[in-house]
């Protein structure tokens, strides 16, 4: 019976054991050097907590000795899944998800050894705003042993690079670091002289794919000036609430989790108000949907520049100006060389234009020759057609002559038959010769006439044969002429093809020349632009040098005055700084036509920087009708100073 009761009690209490608030802090003791991190984890198992039906928020708090109470570090709204962070950490990582909240503090210090508390707030069917709490305490134990001292010494030596790296094995110390890196170019920055650069980078890990995370949001925060710069998936371009003219922003959130994301801020001229603590934060989401928050802290000190710093800056500016002057001289020589090249190129272009004109004239003449050749070819074709017609006519005449010869042959046959018939008649009438003598004589005469006709016919046939031979010779001559004409036509076509190829090559060369001209013009324009920018930069550096020189002179006079009054214990150089003062007006460069300067000799003069290239000392100046109260006509004994009047209206310098 007791066994059944215990079994039923276990079955009833099992779901309650599976649903509860689990709060864990590891480790619970912080030791210097040995403790690399502390992990504070607050988790609700099975999405339920006893006595709370609807969970609204999960928060993490830490005890504060000053206020004697717990203050909230992180708060997660379970309805909107929105995480609020109320405290900025030095090196920390925050992870949160469905009813769990985790805080990892890297390299903890003594102030992190406090009591931590996890709160789960919600409602149940009986009342609202029900809270479930769990608390754990972290102690601080400074165990200064020989081993810890040796580890500290080795770490310091390794940081300053005085000894080779060693692997010192300590059980349980893995020196785990955050994937968020926050660095600056220097811990100490000189005001208005040195730039300040802060870079916040989230490093992707290729070792474990489940640990890779895609950055959703990054920011850089100042403890007093607030948000300096932000970048997010919705706003991929870095933005700032500061003056854009004073800072430069860079940043990128990579789409793939295998690439690093970063946010960079650079002040060109840092100020004292830029000193203090800076915090870099990154909101990330890993491949399994878990959301993490990383945070790093960096302390920057902006200090006022000393007199030595100003002198170094002035010397550096002077060196830069000399360098720019050398660069300007080199640019001027390059421009002179370029001008020479341009002249040469212009001359070559003029010669090319002349050649083009000559080629155009040649092309015109060649076109005329082509036209004439085409006309000749057309006339040859027409002659060829006429010859063909003549040949056809000769063929027709030959056919007619052949038919005539055939007709003569037929006539000869008929005549032969007649002669035979006559002979027969003669044989028949031989017996009556006497009676037919007269007829024989007539017949003889007829025969004689027939013979004459036969001779004439034979002569006609011979004449026709001679005409046929002449016609055949004419036909052969016409064939030879046709062959020569065909060869001439083929030669003209070859010449036309060669001329066409030459024209195409010439057009290609002209296109290449035009392209080279365009490229050369672009190079000239870029050189001109760089030369203008160089002149503007030199002019700005020159103005900056003279302003710094004036400030140094005033600074020297103030220090000297303080020393004379006994208000400071600092000593100053006996000799004034004159290396930065101009020797004469030739060394003065200004955008104004006339400027008042103090020379290295101590003489205060007005310099003319415009007339004939500048470099002139104005030793006398008077504007009629303005003042005229200064008397310039004095003898040497009445002079107590070397300069009369003022530099604005009327003045005169006396040289002894």
XYZ file of C-alpha atoms in Angstrom:
656
model
C 0.000 0.000 0.000
C 2.792 2.462 0.882
C 4.523 1.543 -2.365
C 1.397 2.399 -4.389
C 1.013 5.729 -2.604
C 4.631 6.656 -3.277
C 4.217 5.626 -6.932
C 1.066 7.741 -7.358
C 2.764 10.690 -5.619
C 5.747 10.386 -8.006
C 3.483 10.286 -11.057
C 1.591 13.362 -9.832
C 4.718 15.390 -9.024
C 6.671 14.411 -12.187
C 5.125 17.137 -14.478
C 5.745 19.748 -11.773
C 9.406 18.731 -11.598
C 9.729 19.074 -15.345
C 8.294 22.635 -15.353
C 10.312 25.070 -13.246
C 12.750 27.998 -13.219
C 16.377 26.886 -13.538
C 19.014 29.466 -12.554
C 22.683 28.583 -12.798
C 25.907 30.621 -12.312
C 29.244 29.056 -13.245
C 31.720 29.381 -11.663
C 30.589 30.716 -8.277
C 34.126 31.866 -7.365
C 36.167 34.504 -9.270
C 39.948 34.273 -8.976
C 42.266 36.739 -10.706
C 43.973 35.374 -13.853
C 42.460 31.907 -13.369
C 38.803 32.788 -14.109
C 38.388 33.526 -17.820
C 34.599 33.983 -17.746
C 31.418 33.649 -15.706
C 28.180 32.325 -17.212
C 24.811 33.368 -15.766
C 21.925 31.302 -17.233
C 18.204 31.767 -16.529
C 15.909 29.179 -18.195
C 12.219 28.216 -17.920
C 11.810 24.504 -18.642
C 8.786 23.162 -20.488
C 7.602 26.813 -20.980
C 5.911 26.729 -17.555
C 6.600 27.917 -14.024
C 4.573 26.850 -10.984
C 1.888 29.390 -9.969
C 2.335 31.368 -13.242
C -0.007 30.593 -16.135
C 1.079 33.339 -18.582
C 4.751 34.406 -18.467
C 5.251 38.066 -19.472
C 8.975 38.679 -18.959
C 12.264 37.133 -17.876
C 14.870 39.464 -16.319
C 18.368 39.207 -14.881
C 19.527 41.441 -11.984
C 22.692 42.022 -9.955
C 23.117 43.332 -6.410
C 24.486 46.863 -5.959
C 26.337 47.704 -2.753
C 25.625 51.428 -3.146
C 21.845 51.273 -3.338
C 21.669 48.086 -1.273
C 19.301 46.462 -3.725
C 19.185 44.535 -7.008
C 19.162 46.513 -10.275
C 18.075 45.042 -13.600
C 20.783 44.192 -16.131
C 18.679 42.569 -18.881
C 14.935 42.184 -19.449
C 13.269 39.975 -22.115
C 9.642 40.595 -23.101
C 8.257 37.145 -23.964
C 5.277 38.588 -25.867
C 7.228 40.844 -28.312
C 10.561 39.009 -27.967
C 12.208 42.395 -27.273
C 15.374 42.511 -25.147
C 16.274 45.603 -23.124
C 19.815 46.188 -21.816
C 20.127 48.647 -18.947
C 23.893 48.365 -18.253
C 26.899 48.510 -20.594
C 29.508 45.760 -20.031
C 33.246 45.775 -20.737
C 33.490 42.362 -22.437
C 30.243 40.410 -22.522
C 27.927 38.253 -24.621
C 24.148 38.089 -24.195
C 22.102 35.195 -25.607
C 18.325 34.916 -25.480
C 15.565 32.825 -26.975
C 12.252 31.240 -26.081
C 12.040 31.788 -22.286
C 15.788 31.741 -21.649
C 18.304 34.483 -20.956
C 22.084 34.014 -20.769
C 24.904 36.471 -19.850
C 28.595 35.658 -20.378
C 31.125 38.092 -18.837
C 34.664 37.624 -20.189
C 37.729 38.258 -18.000
C 35.645 39.138 -14.901
C 36.986 41.495 -12.219
C 36.245 41.908 -8.522
C 33.207 44.171 -9.177
C 31.548 41.263 -11.029
C 31.589 39.145 -7.860
C 28.064 39.954 -6.633
C 24.726 38.235 -6.059
C 22.741 37.558 -9.278
C 18.983 37.056 -9.451
C 16.633 35.706 -12.137
C 13.010 36.980 -12.159
C 10.061 35.453 -14.053
C 6.969 37.719 -14.025
C 3.461 36.854 -15.218
C -0.177 36.227 -14.316
C -2.237 33.305 -13.071
C -5.950 32.668 -12.700
C -6.051 34.146 -9.206
C -3.952 37.302 -9.414
C -1.771 39.371 -11.732
C 1.887 40.392 -11.576
C 3.079 37.189 -9.956
C 6.848 36.835 -9.706
C 9.113 33.796 -9.350
C 12.742 34.444 -8.303
C 15.999 32.526 -8.012
C 19.265 33.878 -6.595
C 22.926 32.803 -6.765
C 26.018 34.503 -5.290
C 29.499 34.778 -6.847
C 32.472 35.205 -4.473
C 35.862 36.792 -5.099
C 38.938 34.974 -3.749
C 42.338 36.525 -4.560
C 44.651 33.478 -4.249
C 48.056 35.088 -4.707
C 50.283 32.056 -5.029
C 53.655 31.591 -6.641
C 52.003 30.011 -9.671
C 49.646 32.960 -10.185
C 52.533 35.418 -9.846
C 54.521 33.479 -12.430
C 51.535 33.401 -14.799
C 51.022 37.146 -14.365
C 54.691 37.811 -15.053
C 54.610 35.644 -18.171
C 51.461 37.352 -19.439
C 52.968 40.814 -18.935
C 56.186 39.713 -20.630
C 54.221 38.253 -23.518
C 52.160 41.453 -23.910
C 55.197 43.695 -24.176
C 57.029 41.237 -26.430
C 60.157 40.725 -24.251
C 60.081 36.932 -24.151
C 59.082 34.183 -26.583
C 55.550 32.851 -26.337
C 54.964 29.926 -23.997
C 51.987 27.676 -23.422
C 51.321 27.587 -19.681
C 48.779 24.905 -18.941
C 46.295 25.633 -16.179
C 43.414 23.256 -15.592
C 40.055 24.831 -16.366
C 41.475 28.032 -17.950
C 40.612 28.136 -21.666
C 40.888 31.969 -21.930
C 37.699 32.151 -23.949
C 37.305 35.464 -25.808
C 34.364 37.065 -27.504
C 34.030 37.026 -31.320
C 33.421 40.805 -31.110
C 36.629 42.862 -31.345
C 36.717 46.559 -30.443
C 40.049 48.334 -31.025
C 41.387 51.848 -31.531
C 44.508 53.172 -33.208
C 45.798 54.596 -29.915
C 44.797 54.770 -26.253
C 46.090 58.349 -25.921
C 45.336 60.942 -28.619
C 46.544 64.535 -28.905
C 43.739 67.081 -29.209
C 43.233 68.636 -32.699
C 46.486 67.035 -33.910
C 46.078 63.279 -34.063
C 43.093 61.427 -35.550
C 41.031 58.948 -33.542
C 39.871 55.713 -35.174
C 37.613 53.091 -33.562
C 36.843 49.775 -35.288
C 34.222 47.294 -34.107
C 34.443 43.899 -35.874
C 32.437 40.713 -35.517
C 34.617 37.772 -36.538
C 33.012 34.828 -38.263
C 34.027 31.341 -37.128
C 34.720 28.533 -39.585
C 35.311 25.893 -36.930
C 31.708 25.092 -35.998
C 28.869 25.864 -38.385
C 26.333 25.908 -35.516
C 28.252 28.741 -33.844
C 28.313 31.005 -36.918
C 26.052 34.012 -36.624
C 24.766 36.726 -38.981
C 24.961 40.252 -37.548
C 21.615 42.055 -37.504
C 22.647 45.337 -35.855
C 25.910 47.028 -34.714
C 26.543 50.274 -32.838
C 29.305 52.357 -31.205
C 28.253 54.265 -28.046
C 29.995 56.970 -25.964
C 29.277 57.135 -22.243
C 28.305 60.853 -22.390
C 27.872 61.749 -26.077
C 25.456 58.857 -26.712
C 25.158 56.900 -29.958
C 28.059 57.661 -32.316
C 27.270 55.348 -35.270
C 24.874 52.522 -36.152
C 24.411 50.033 -38.992
C 21.691 47.419 -39.472
C 20.103 45.116 -42.027
C 17.345 47.661 -42.612
C 19.915 50.500 -42.901
C 23.049 48.946 -44.510
C 24.773 52.359 -44.786
C 26.368 53.592 -41.500
C 24.525 56.555 -39.937
C 25.406 58.997 -37.156
C 23.862 61.811 -35.172
C 27.178 63.708 -35.053
C 28.437 66.324 -37.551
C 29.368 64.561 -40.772
C 32.151 67.078 -41.452
C 34.053 66.031 -38.335
C 33.903 62.219 -38.608
C 34.166 59.533 -41.290
C 32.055 56.355 -41.229
C 32.629 52.968 -42.808
C 30.810 49.698 -42.273
C 29.468 46.527 -43.801
C 27.142 43.759 -42.643
C 27.901 40.697 -44.771
C 24.988 38.584 -45.926
C 26.904 35.329 -45.506
C 27.869 34.131 -42.034
C 31.349 33.125 -43.256
C 32.497 36.748 -43.701
C 33.339 39.348 -41.055
C 31.157 42.415 -40.390
C 32.518 45.709 -39.112
C 31.720 49.331 -38.193
C 34.459 52.008 -38.281
C 34.409 55.627 -37.000
C 37.255 58.095 -37.518
C 37.578 61.613 -36.070
C 40.017 63.702 -38.118
C 40.615 66.113 -35.223
C 39.770 64.615 -31.835
C 38.616 66.918 -29.007
C 38.756 66.685 -25.226
C 35.027 65.922 -25.134
C 35.737 62.747 -27.113
C 37.557 61.214 -24.135
C 35.924 58.513 -22.061
C 34.480 55.026 -22.378
C 33.245 53.701 -25.701
C 31.025 50.637 -26.049
C 30.693 48.464 -29.131
C 27.639 46.220 -29.435
C 26.453 43.619 -31.936
C 23.064 41.876 -32.155
C 23.437 38.557 -33.971
C 21.309 35.577 -34.955
C 22.843 32.141 -35.451
C 21.837 29.414 -37.878
C 19.569 27.653 -35.370
C 17.563 30.855 -34.645
C 19.205 31.778 -31.331
C 19.776 35.514 -30.766
C 22.922 36.833 -29.051
C 24.182 40.242 -27.972
C 27.931 40.935 -27.765
C 29.451 43.982 -26.114
C 33.001 45.328 -25.701
C 34.385 48.389 -23.909
C 37.296 50.657 -24.853
C 38.720 53.637 -22.946
C 40.205 56.526 -24.940
C 41.973 59.571 -23.509
C 42.258 62.785 -25.558
C 45.021 64.997 -24.130
C 45.947 68.595 -24.715
C 49.037 68.985 -26.918
C 52.212 70.278 -25.320
C 54.531 72.910 -26.725
C 56.866 70.174 -27.985
C 53.934 68.519 -29.744
C 53.059 71.809 -31.464
C 56.658 72.320 -32.526
C 56.778 68.793 -33.933
C 53.542 69.434 -35.791
C 54.877 72.691 -37.198
C 58.089 70.979 -38.292
C 56.058 68.195 -39.846
C 53.859 70.751 -41.604
C 56.956 72.547 -42.854
C 58.319 69.247 -44.132
C 55.014 68.523 -45.817
C 55.026 71.977 -47.403
C 58.577 71.410 -48.674
C 57.464 68.076 -49.997
C 54.478 69.700 -51.671
C 56.721 72.389 -53.110
C 58.992 69.712 -54.565
C 55.938 67.945 -55.879
C 54.708 71.225 -57.356
C 58.063 71.827 -59.071
C 57.987 68.289 -60.381
C 54.417 68.841 -61.587
C 55.458 72.084 -63.272
C 58.316 70.261 -65.032
C 55.865 67.572 -66.048
C 53.495 70.218 -67.378
C 56.343 71.812 -69.361
C 57.270 68.410 -70.771
C 53.630 67.752 -71.517
C 53.366 71.087 -73.283
C 56.415 70.151 -75.371
C 54.822 66.823 -76.128
C 51.606 68.640 -77.018
C 53.488 70.948 -79.371
C 55.193 67.963 -80.967
C 51.905 66.166 -81.148
C 50.243 69.235 -82.667
C 53.018 69.439 -85.261
C 52.587 65.758 -85.995
C 48.848 66.297 -86.191
C 49.405 69.133 -88.671
C 51.596 66.854 -90.761
C 48.974 64.129 -90.473
C 46.353 66.628 -91.631
C 48.558 67.569 -94.593
C 49.011 63.889 -95.378
C 45.272 63.460 -95.076
C 44.706 66.288 -97.516
C 47.232 64.776 -99.932
C 45.643 61.374 -99.509
C 42.238 62.897 -100.110
C 43.518 64.511 -103.299
C 45.028 61.208 -104.347
C 41.737 59.519 -103.534
C 39.900 62.078 -105.661
C 42.280 61.498 -108.570
C 41.996 57.768 -108.024
C 38.223 58.082 -108.039
C 38.431 59.975 -111.333
C 40.715 57.264 -112.739
C 38.240 54.670 -111.501
C 35.425 56.540 -113.222
C 37.447 56.701 -116.440
C 38.330 53.006 -116.125
C 34.700 52.169 -115.570
C 33.767 54.197 -118.647
C 36.501 52.413 -120.639
C 35.249 49.068 -119.370
C 31.732 50.075 -120.397
C 32.939 51.077 -123.865
C 34.887 47.790 -124.135
C 31.720 45.928 -123.180
C 29.775 47.835 -125.816
C 32.503 47.119 -128.437
C 32.391 43.489 -127.373
C 28.647 43.447 -127.911
C 29.062 45.132 -131.330
C 31.740 42.585 -132.283
C 29.433 39.795 -131.177
C 26.752 41.249 -133.417
C 29.269 41.499 -136.307
C 30.270 37.880 -135.721
C 26.617 36.874 -135.805
C 26.228 38.805 -139.082
C 29.350 37.123 -140.524
C 27.958 33.739 -139.465
C 24.713 34.573 -141.228
C 26.647 35.677 -144.332
C 28.634 32.446 -144.204
C 25.414 30.458 -144.034
C 24.063 32.365 -147.006
C 27.321 31.857 -148.914
C 27.233 28.151 -148.090
C 23.698 27.960 -149.357
C 24.816 29.799 -152.510
C 27.668 27.314 -153.045
C 25.221 24.440 -152.579
C 22.950 26.083 -155.127
C 25.888 26.446 -157.576
C 26.705 22.775 -157.071
C 23.143 21.889 -157.857
C 23.311 24.094 -160.944
C 26.535 22.366 -161.984
C 24.882 18.992 -161.599
C 21.989 20.151 -163.662
C 24.363 21.582 -166.263
C 26.263 18.293 -166.334
C 23.045 16.444 -166.877
C 22.224 18.864 -169.647
C 25.642 18.319 -171.204
C 25.087 14.596 -171.030
C 21.697 14.990 -172.587
C 23.281 17.183 -175.242
C 25.896 14.527 -175.877
C 23.185 11.980 -176.217
C 21.395 14.251 -178.570
C 24.618 14.686 -180.500
C 24.990 10.936 -180.761
C 21.454 10.600 -181.865
C 21.835 13.396 -184.355
C 25.284 12.352 -185.495
C 23.746 10.770 -188.521
C 22.055 14.013 -189.297
C 25.165 16.165 -188.713
C 24.821 17.838 -191.881
C 21.358 18.795 -191.211
C 21.995 20.067 -187.790
C 25.380 21.808 -188.186
C 23.786 25.057 -187.663
C 22.281 23.646 -184.521
C 25.704 22.327 -183.501
C 27.263 25.661 -183.955
C 24.588 27.176 -181.828
C 25.038 24.404 -179.303
C 28.817 24.934 -179.351
C 28.326 28.556 -178.674
C 26.012 27.612 -175.859
C 28.644 25.296 -174.444
C 31.229 28.001 -174.660
C 28.957 30.385 -172.824
C 28.331 27.683 -170.210
C 32.093 27.277 -169.790
C 32.460 30.990 -169.347
C 29.706 30.851 -166.781
C 31.477 27.986 -165.023
C 34.721 29.972 -164.922
C 32.918 32.957 -163.511
C 31.244 30.693 -160.936
C 34.611 29.195 -159.987
C 36.066 32.670 -159.592
C 33.110 33.600 -157.410
C 33.710 30.515 -155.253
C 37.394 31.418 -154.896
C 36.398 34.951 -153.924
C 33.981 33.548 -151.333
C 36.771 31.344 -149.926
C 39.083 34.383 -149.640
C 36.303 36.303 -147.886
C 35.839 33.363 -145.478
C 39.572 33.351 -144.672
C 39.550 37.119 -144.029
C 36.444 36.733 -141.850
C 38.124 33.926 -139.907
C 41.215 36.107 -139.378
C 38.962 38.945 -138.195
C 37.237 36.549 -135.777
C 40.613 35.430 -134.391
C 41.697 39.075 -134.003
C 38.438 39.827 -132.188
C 39.034 36.846 -129.847
C 42.562 38.122 -129.070
C 41.180 41.589 -128.409
C 38.564 40.071 -126.100
C 41.257 38.156 -124.185
C 43.329 41.347 -123.780
C 40.227 43.225 -122.655
C 39.439 40.507 -120.095
C 43.012 40.643 -118.741
C 42.784 44.444 -118.504
C 39.481 44.165 -116.647
C 40.977 41.621 -114.170
C 44.016 43.883 -113.637
C 41.756 46.856 -112.983
C 39.740 44.763 -110.473
C 42.943 43.718 -108.639
C 44.034 47.373 -108.497
C 40.595 48.277 -107.144
C 40.848 45.587 -104.405
C 44.347 46.758 -103.396
C 43.137 50.377 -103.289
C 40.104 49.389 -101.200
C 42.344 47.507 -98.695
C 44.659 50.535 -98.450
C 41.694 52.810 -97.765
C 40.413 50.446 -95.012
C 43.897 50.316 -93.393
C 44.101 54.098 -93.547
C 40.676 54.450 -91.871
C 41.762 52.039 -89.098
C 44.923 54.057 -88.468
C 42.850 57.254 -88.340
C 40.499 55.668 -85.738
C 43.496 54.575 -83.631
C 44.946 58.111 -83.857
C 41.627 59.616 -82.744
C 41.471 57.199 -79.794
C 45.044 58.073 -78.813
C 44.137 61.760 -79.054
C 41.139 61.274 -76.714
C 43.258 59.291 -74.222
C 45.968 61.923 -74.351
C 43.459 64.721 -73.745
C 42.035 62.837 -70.737
C 45.562 62.408 -69.311
C 46.191 66.152 -69.765
C 42.930 66.987 -67.979
C 43.752 64.647 -65.072
C 47.230 66.215 -64.740
C 45.682 69.684 -64.712
C 43.169 68.661 -62.043
C 45.882 67.092 -59.867
C 47.993 70.242 -60.298
C 45.082 72.460 -59.229
C 44.394 70.243 -56.192
C 48.119 70.344 -55.297
C 48.122 74.152 -55.474
C 45.024 74.326 -53.250
C 46.564 71.943 -50.694
C 49.843 73.925 -50.648
C 47.914 77.147 -50.151
C 46.014 75.623 -47.192
C 49.185 74.213 -45.591
C 50.862 77.621 -46.006
C 47.990 79.396 -44.257
C 48.033 76.756 -41.508
C 51.801 77.240 -40.983
C 51.498 80.996 -40.631
C 48.570 80.657 -38.246
C 50.551 78.180 -36.138
C 53.576 80.502 -36.253
C 51.447 83.380 -34.975
C 49.963 81.134 -32.267
C 53.458 79.982 -31.226
C 54.683 83.575 -31.018
C 51.695 84.487 -28.847
C 52.206 81.330 -26.778
C 55.889 82.244 -26.275
C 55.034 85.799 -25.213
C 52.427 84.512 -22.729
C 54.888 81.999 -21.231
C 57.569 84.687 -20.979
C 55.097 87.009 -19.252
C 54.105 84.285 -16.780
C 57.767 83.562 -16.025
C 58.471 87.261 -15.428
C 55.471 87.504 -13.118
C 56.591 84.382 -11.239
C 53.355 82.514 -11.838
C 55.007 79.422 -13.267
C 58.105 77.397 -12.531
C 58.643 76.325 -16.143
C 61.704 77.658 -17.902
C 61.742 78.729 -21.547
C 64.415 79.083 -24.182
C 66.427 82.305 -24.062
C 66.413 82.665 -27.809
C 63.047 83.188 -29.566
C 61.851 80.709 -32.151
C 62.653 82.524 -35.396
C 63.275 79.569 -37.691
C 59.643 79.689 -38.742
C 59.613 83.463 -39.447
C 60.321 84.654 -43.001
C 63.748 86.114 -43.744
C 62.263 88.634 -46.201
C 59.060 89.348 -48.103
C 60.188 86.862 -50.735
C 59.379 84.059 -48.248
C 55.853 85.385 -47.586
C 52.968 83.645 -49.388
C 49.450 84.981 -48.862
C 46.122 85.180 -50.673
C 45.951 88.920 -49.816
C 47.698 91.598 -51.923
C 49.339 93.209 -48.856
C 50.022 91.579 -45.501
C 51.816 92.756 -42.328
C 54.398 90.248 -41.029
C 57.301 90.121 -38.565
C 60.584 89.132 -40.166
C 63.194 86.872 -38.591
C 65.203 90.008 -37.778
C 62.341 91.279 -35.577
C 61.335 94.083 -37.941
C 57.605 94.408 -38.549
C 56.929 95.312 -42.204
C 54.169 95.307 -44.813
C 54.784 92.975 -47.776
C 53.364 93.285 -51.297
C 52.611 89.714 -52.457
C 51.062 90.583 -55.848
C 53.078 93.207 -57.815
C 55.505 91.535 -60.281
C 55.185 88.189 -58.540
C 55.344 89.592 -54.957
C 58.250 89.704 -52.478
C 58.346 93.537 -52.082
C 58.778 95.525 -48.808
C 56.622 98.664 -48.676
C 58.871 101.249 -46.974
C 56.601 104.274 -47.556
C 52.819 104.527 -47.851
C 50.501 107.526 -47.707
C 46.875 107.833 -48.868
C 46.002 111.491 -49.613
C 42.780 112.775 -48.138
C 42.595 109.994 -45.529
C 44.854 111.056 -42.706
C 47.988 113.012 -43.518
C 48.833 113.748 -39.877
C 52.178 111.967 -39.796
C 55.139 114.219 -40.561
C 57.722 112.357 -42.677
C 60.135 115.354 -42.851
C 62.332 114.880 -39.802
C 66.062 114.815 -39.213
C 67.965 111.813 -37.912
C 68.330 113.205 -34.388
C 64.542 113.524 -34.029
C 63.991 109.862 -34.878
C 63.560 107.527 -31.927
C 61.934 104.670 -33.846
C 62.570 103.226 -37.276
C 58.926 103.159 -38.424
C 56.461 106.078 -38.440
C 52.664 105.846 -38.685
C 50.649 102.684 -39.028
C 50.518 99.998 -41.695
C 46.916 100.665 -42.722
C 46.842 104.352 -43.722
C 50.333 105.868 -43.855
C 53.762 104.695 -42.784
C 57.468 105.084 -43.545
C 60.505 102.919 -42.703
C 63.880 104.631 -42.106
C 67.055 102.646 -42.741
C 70.213 103.711 -40.942
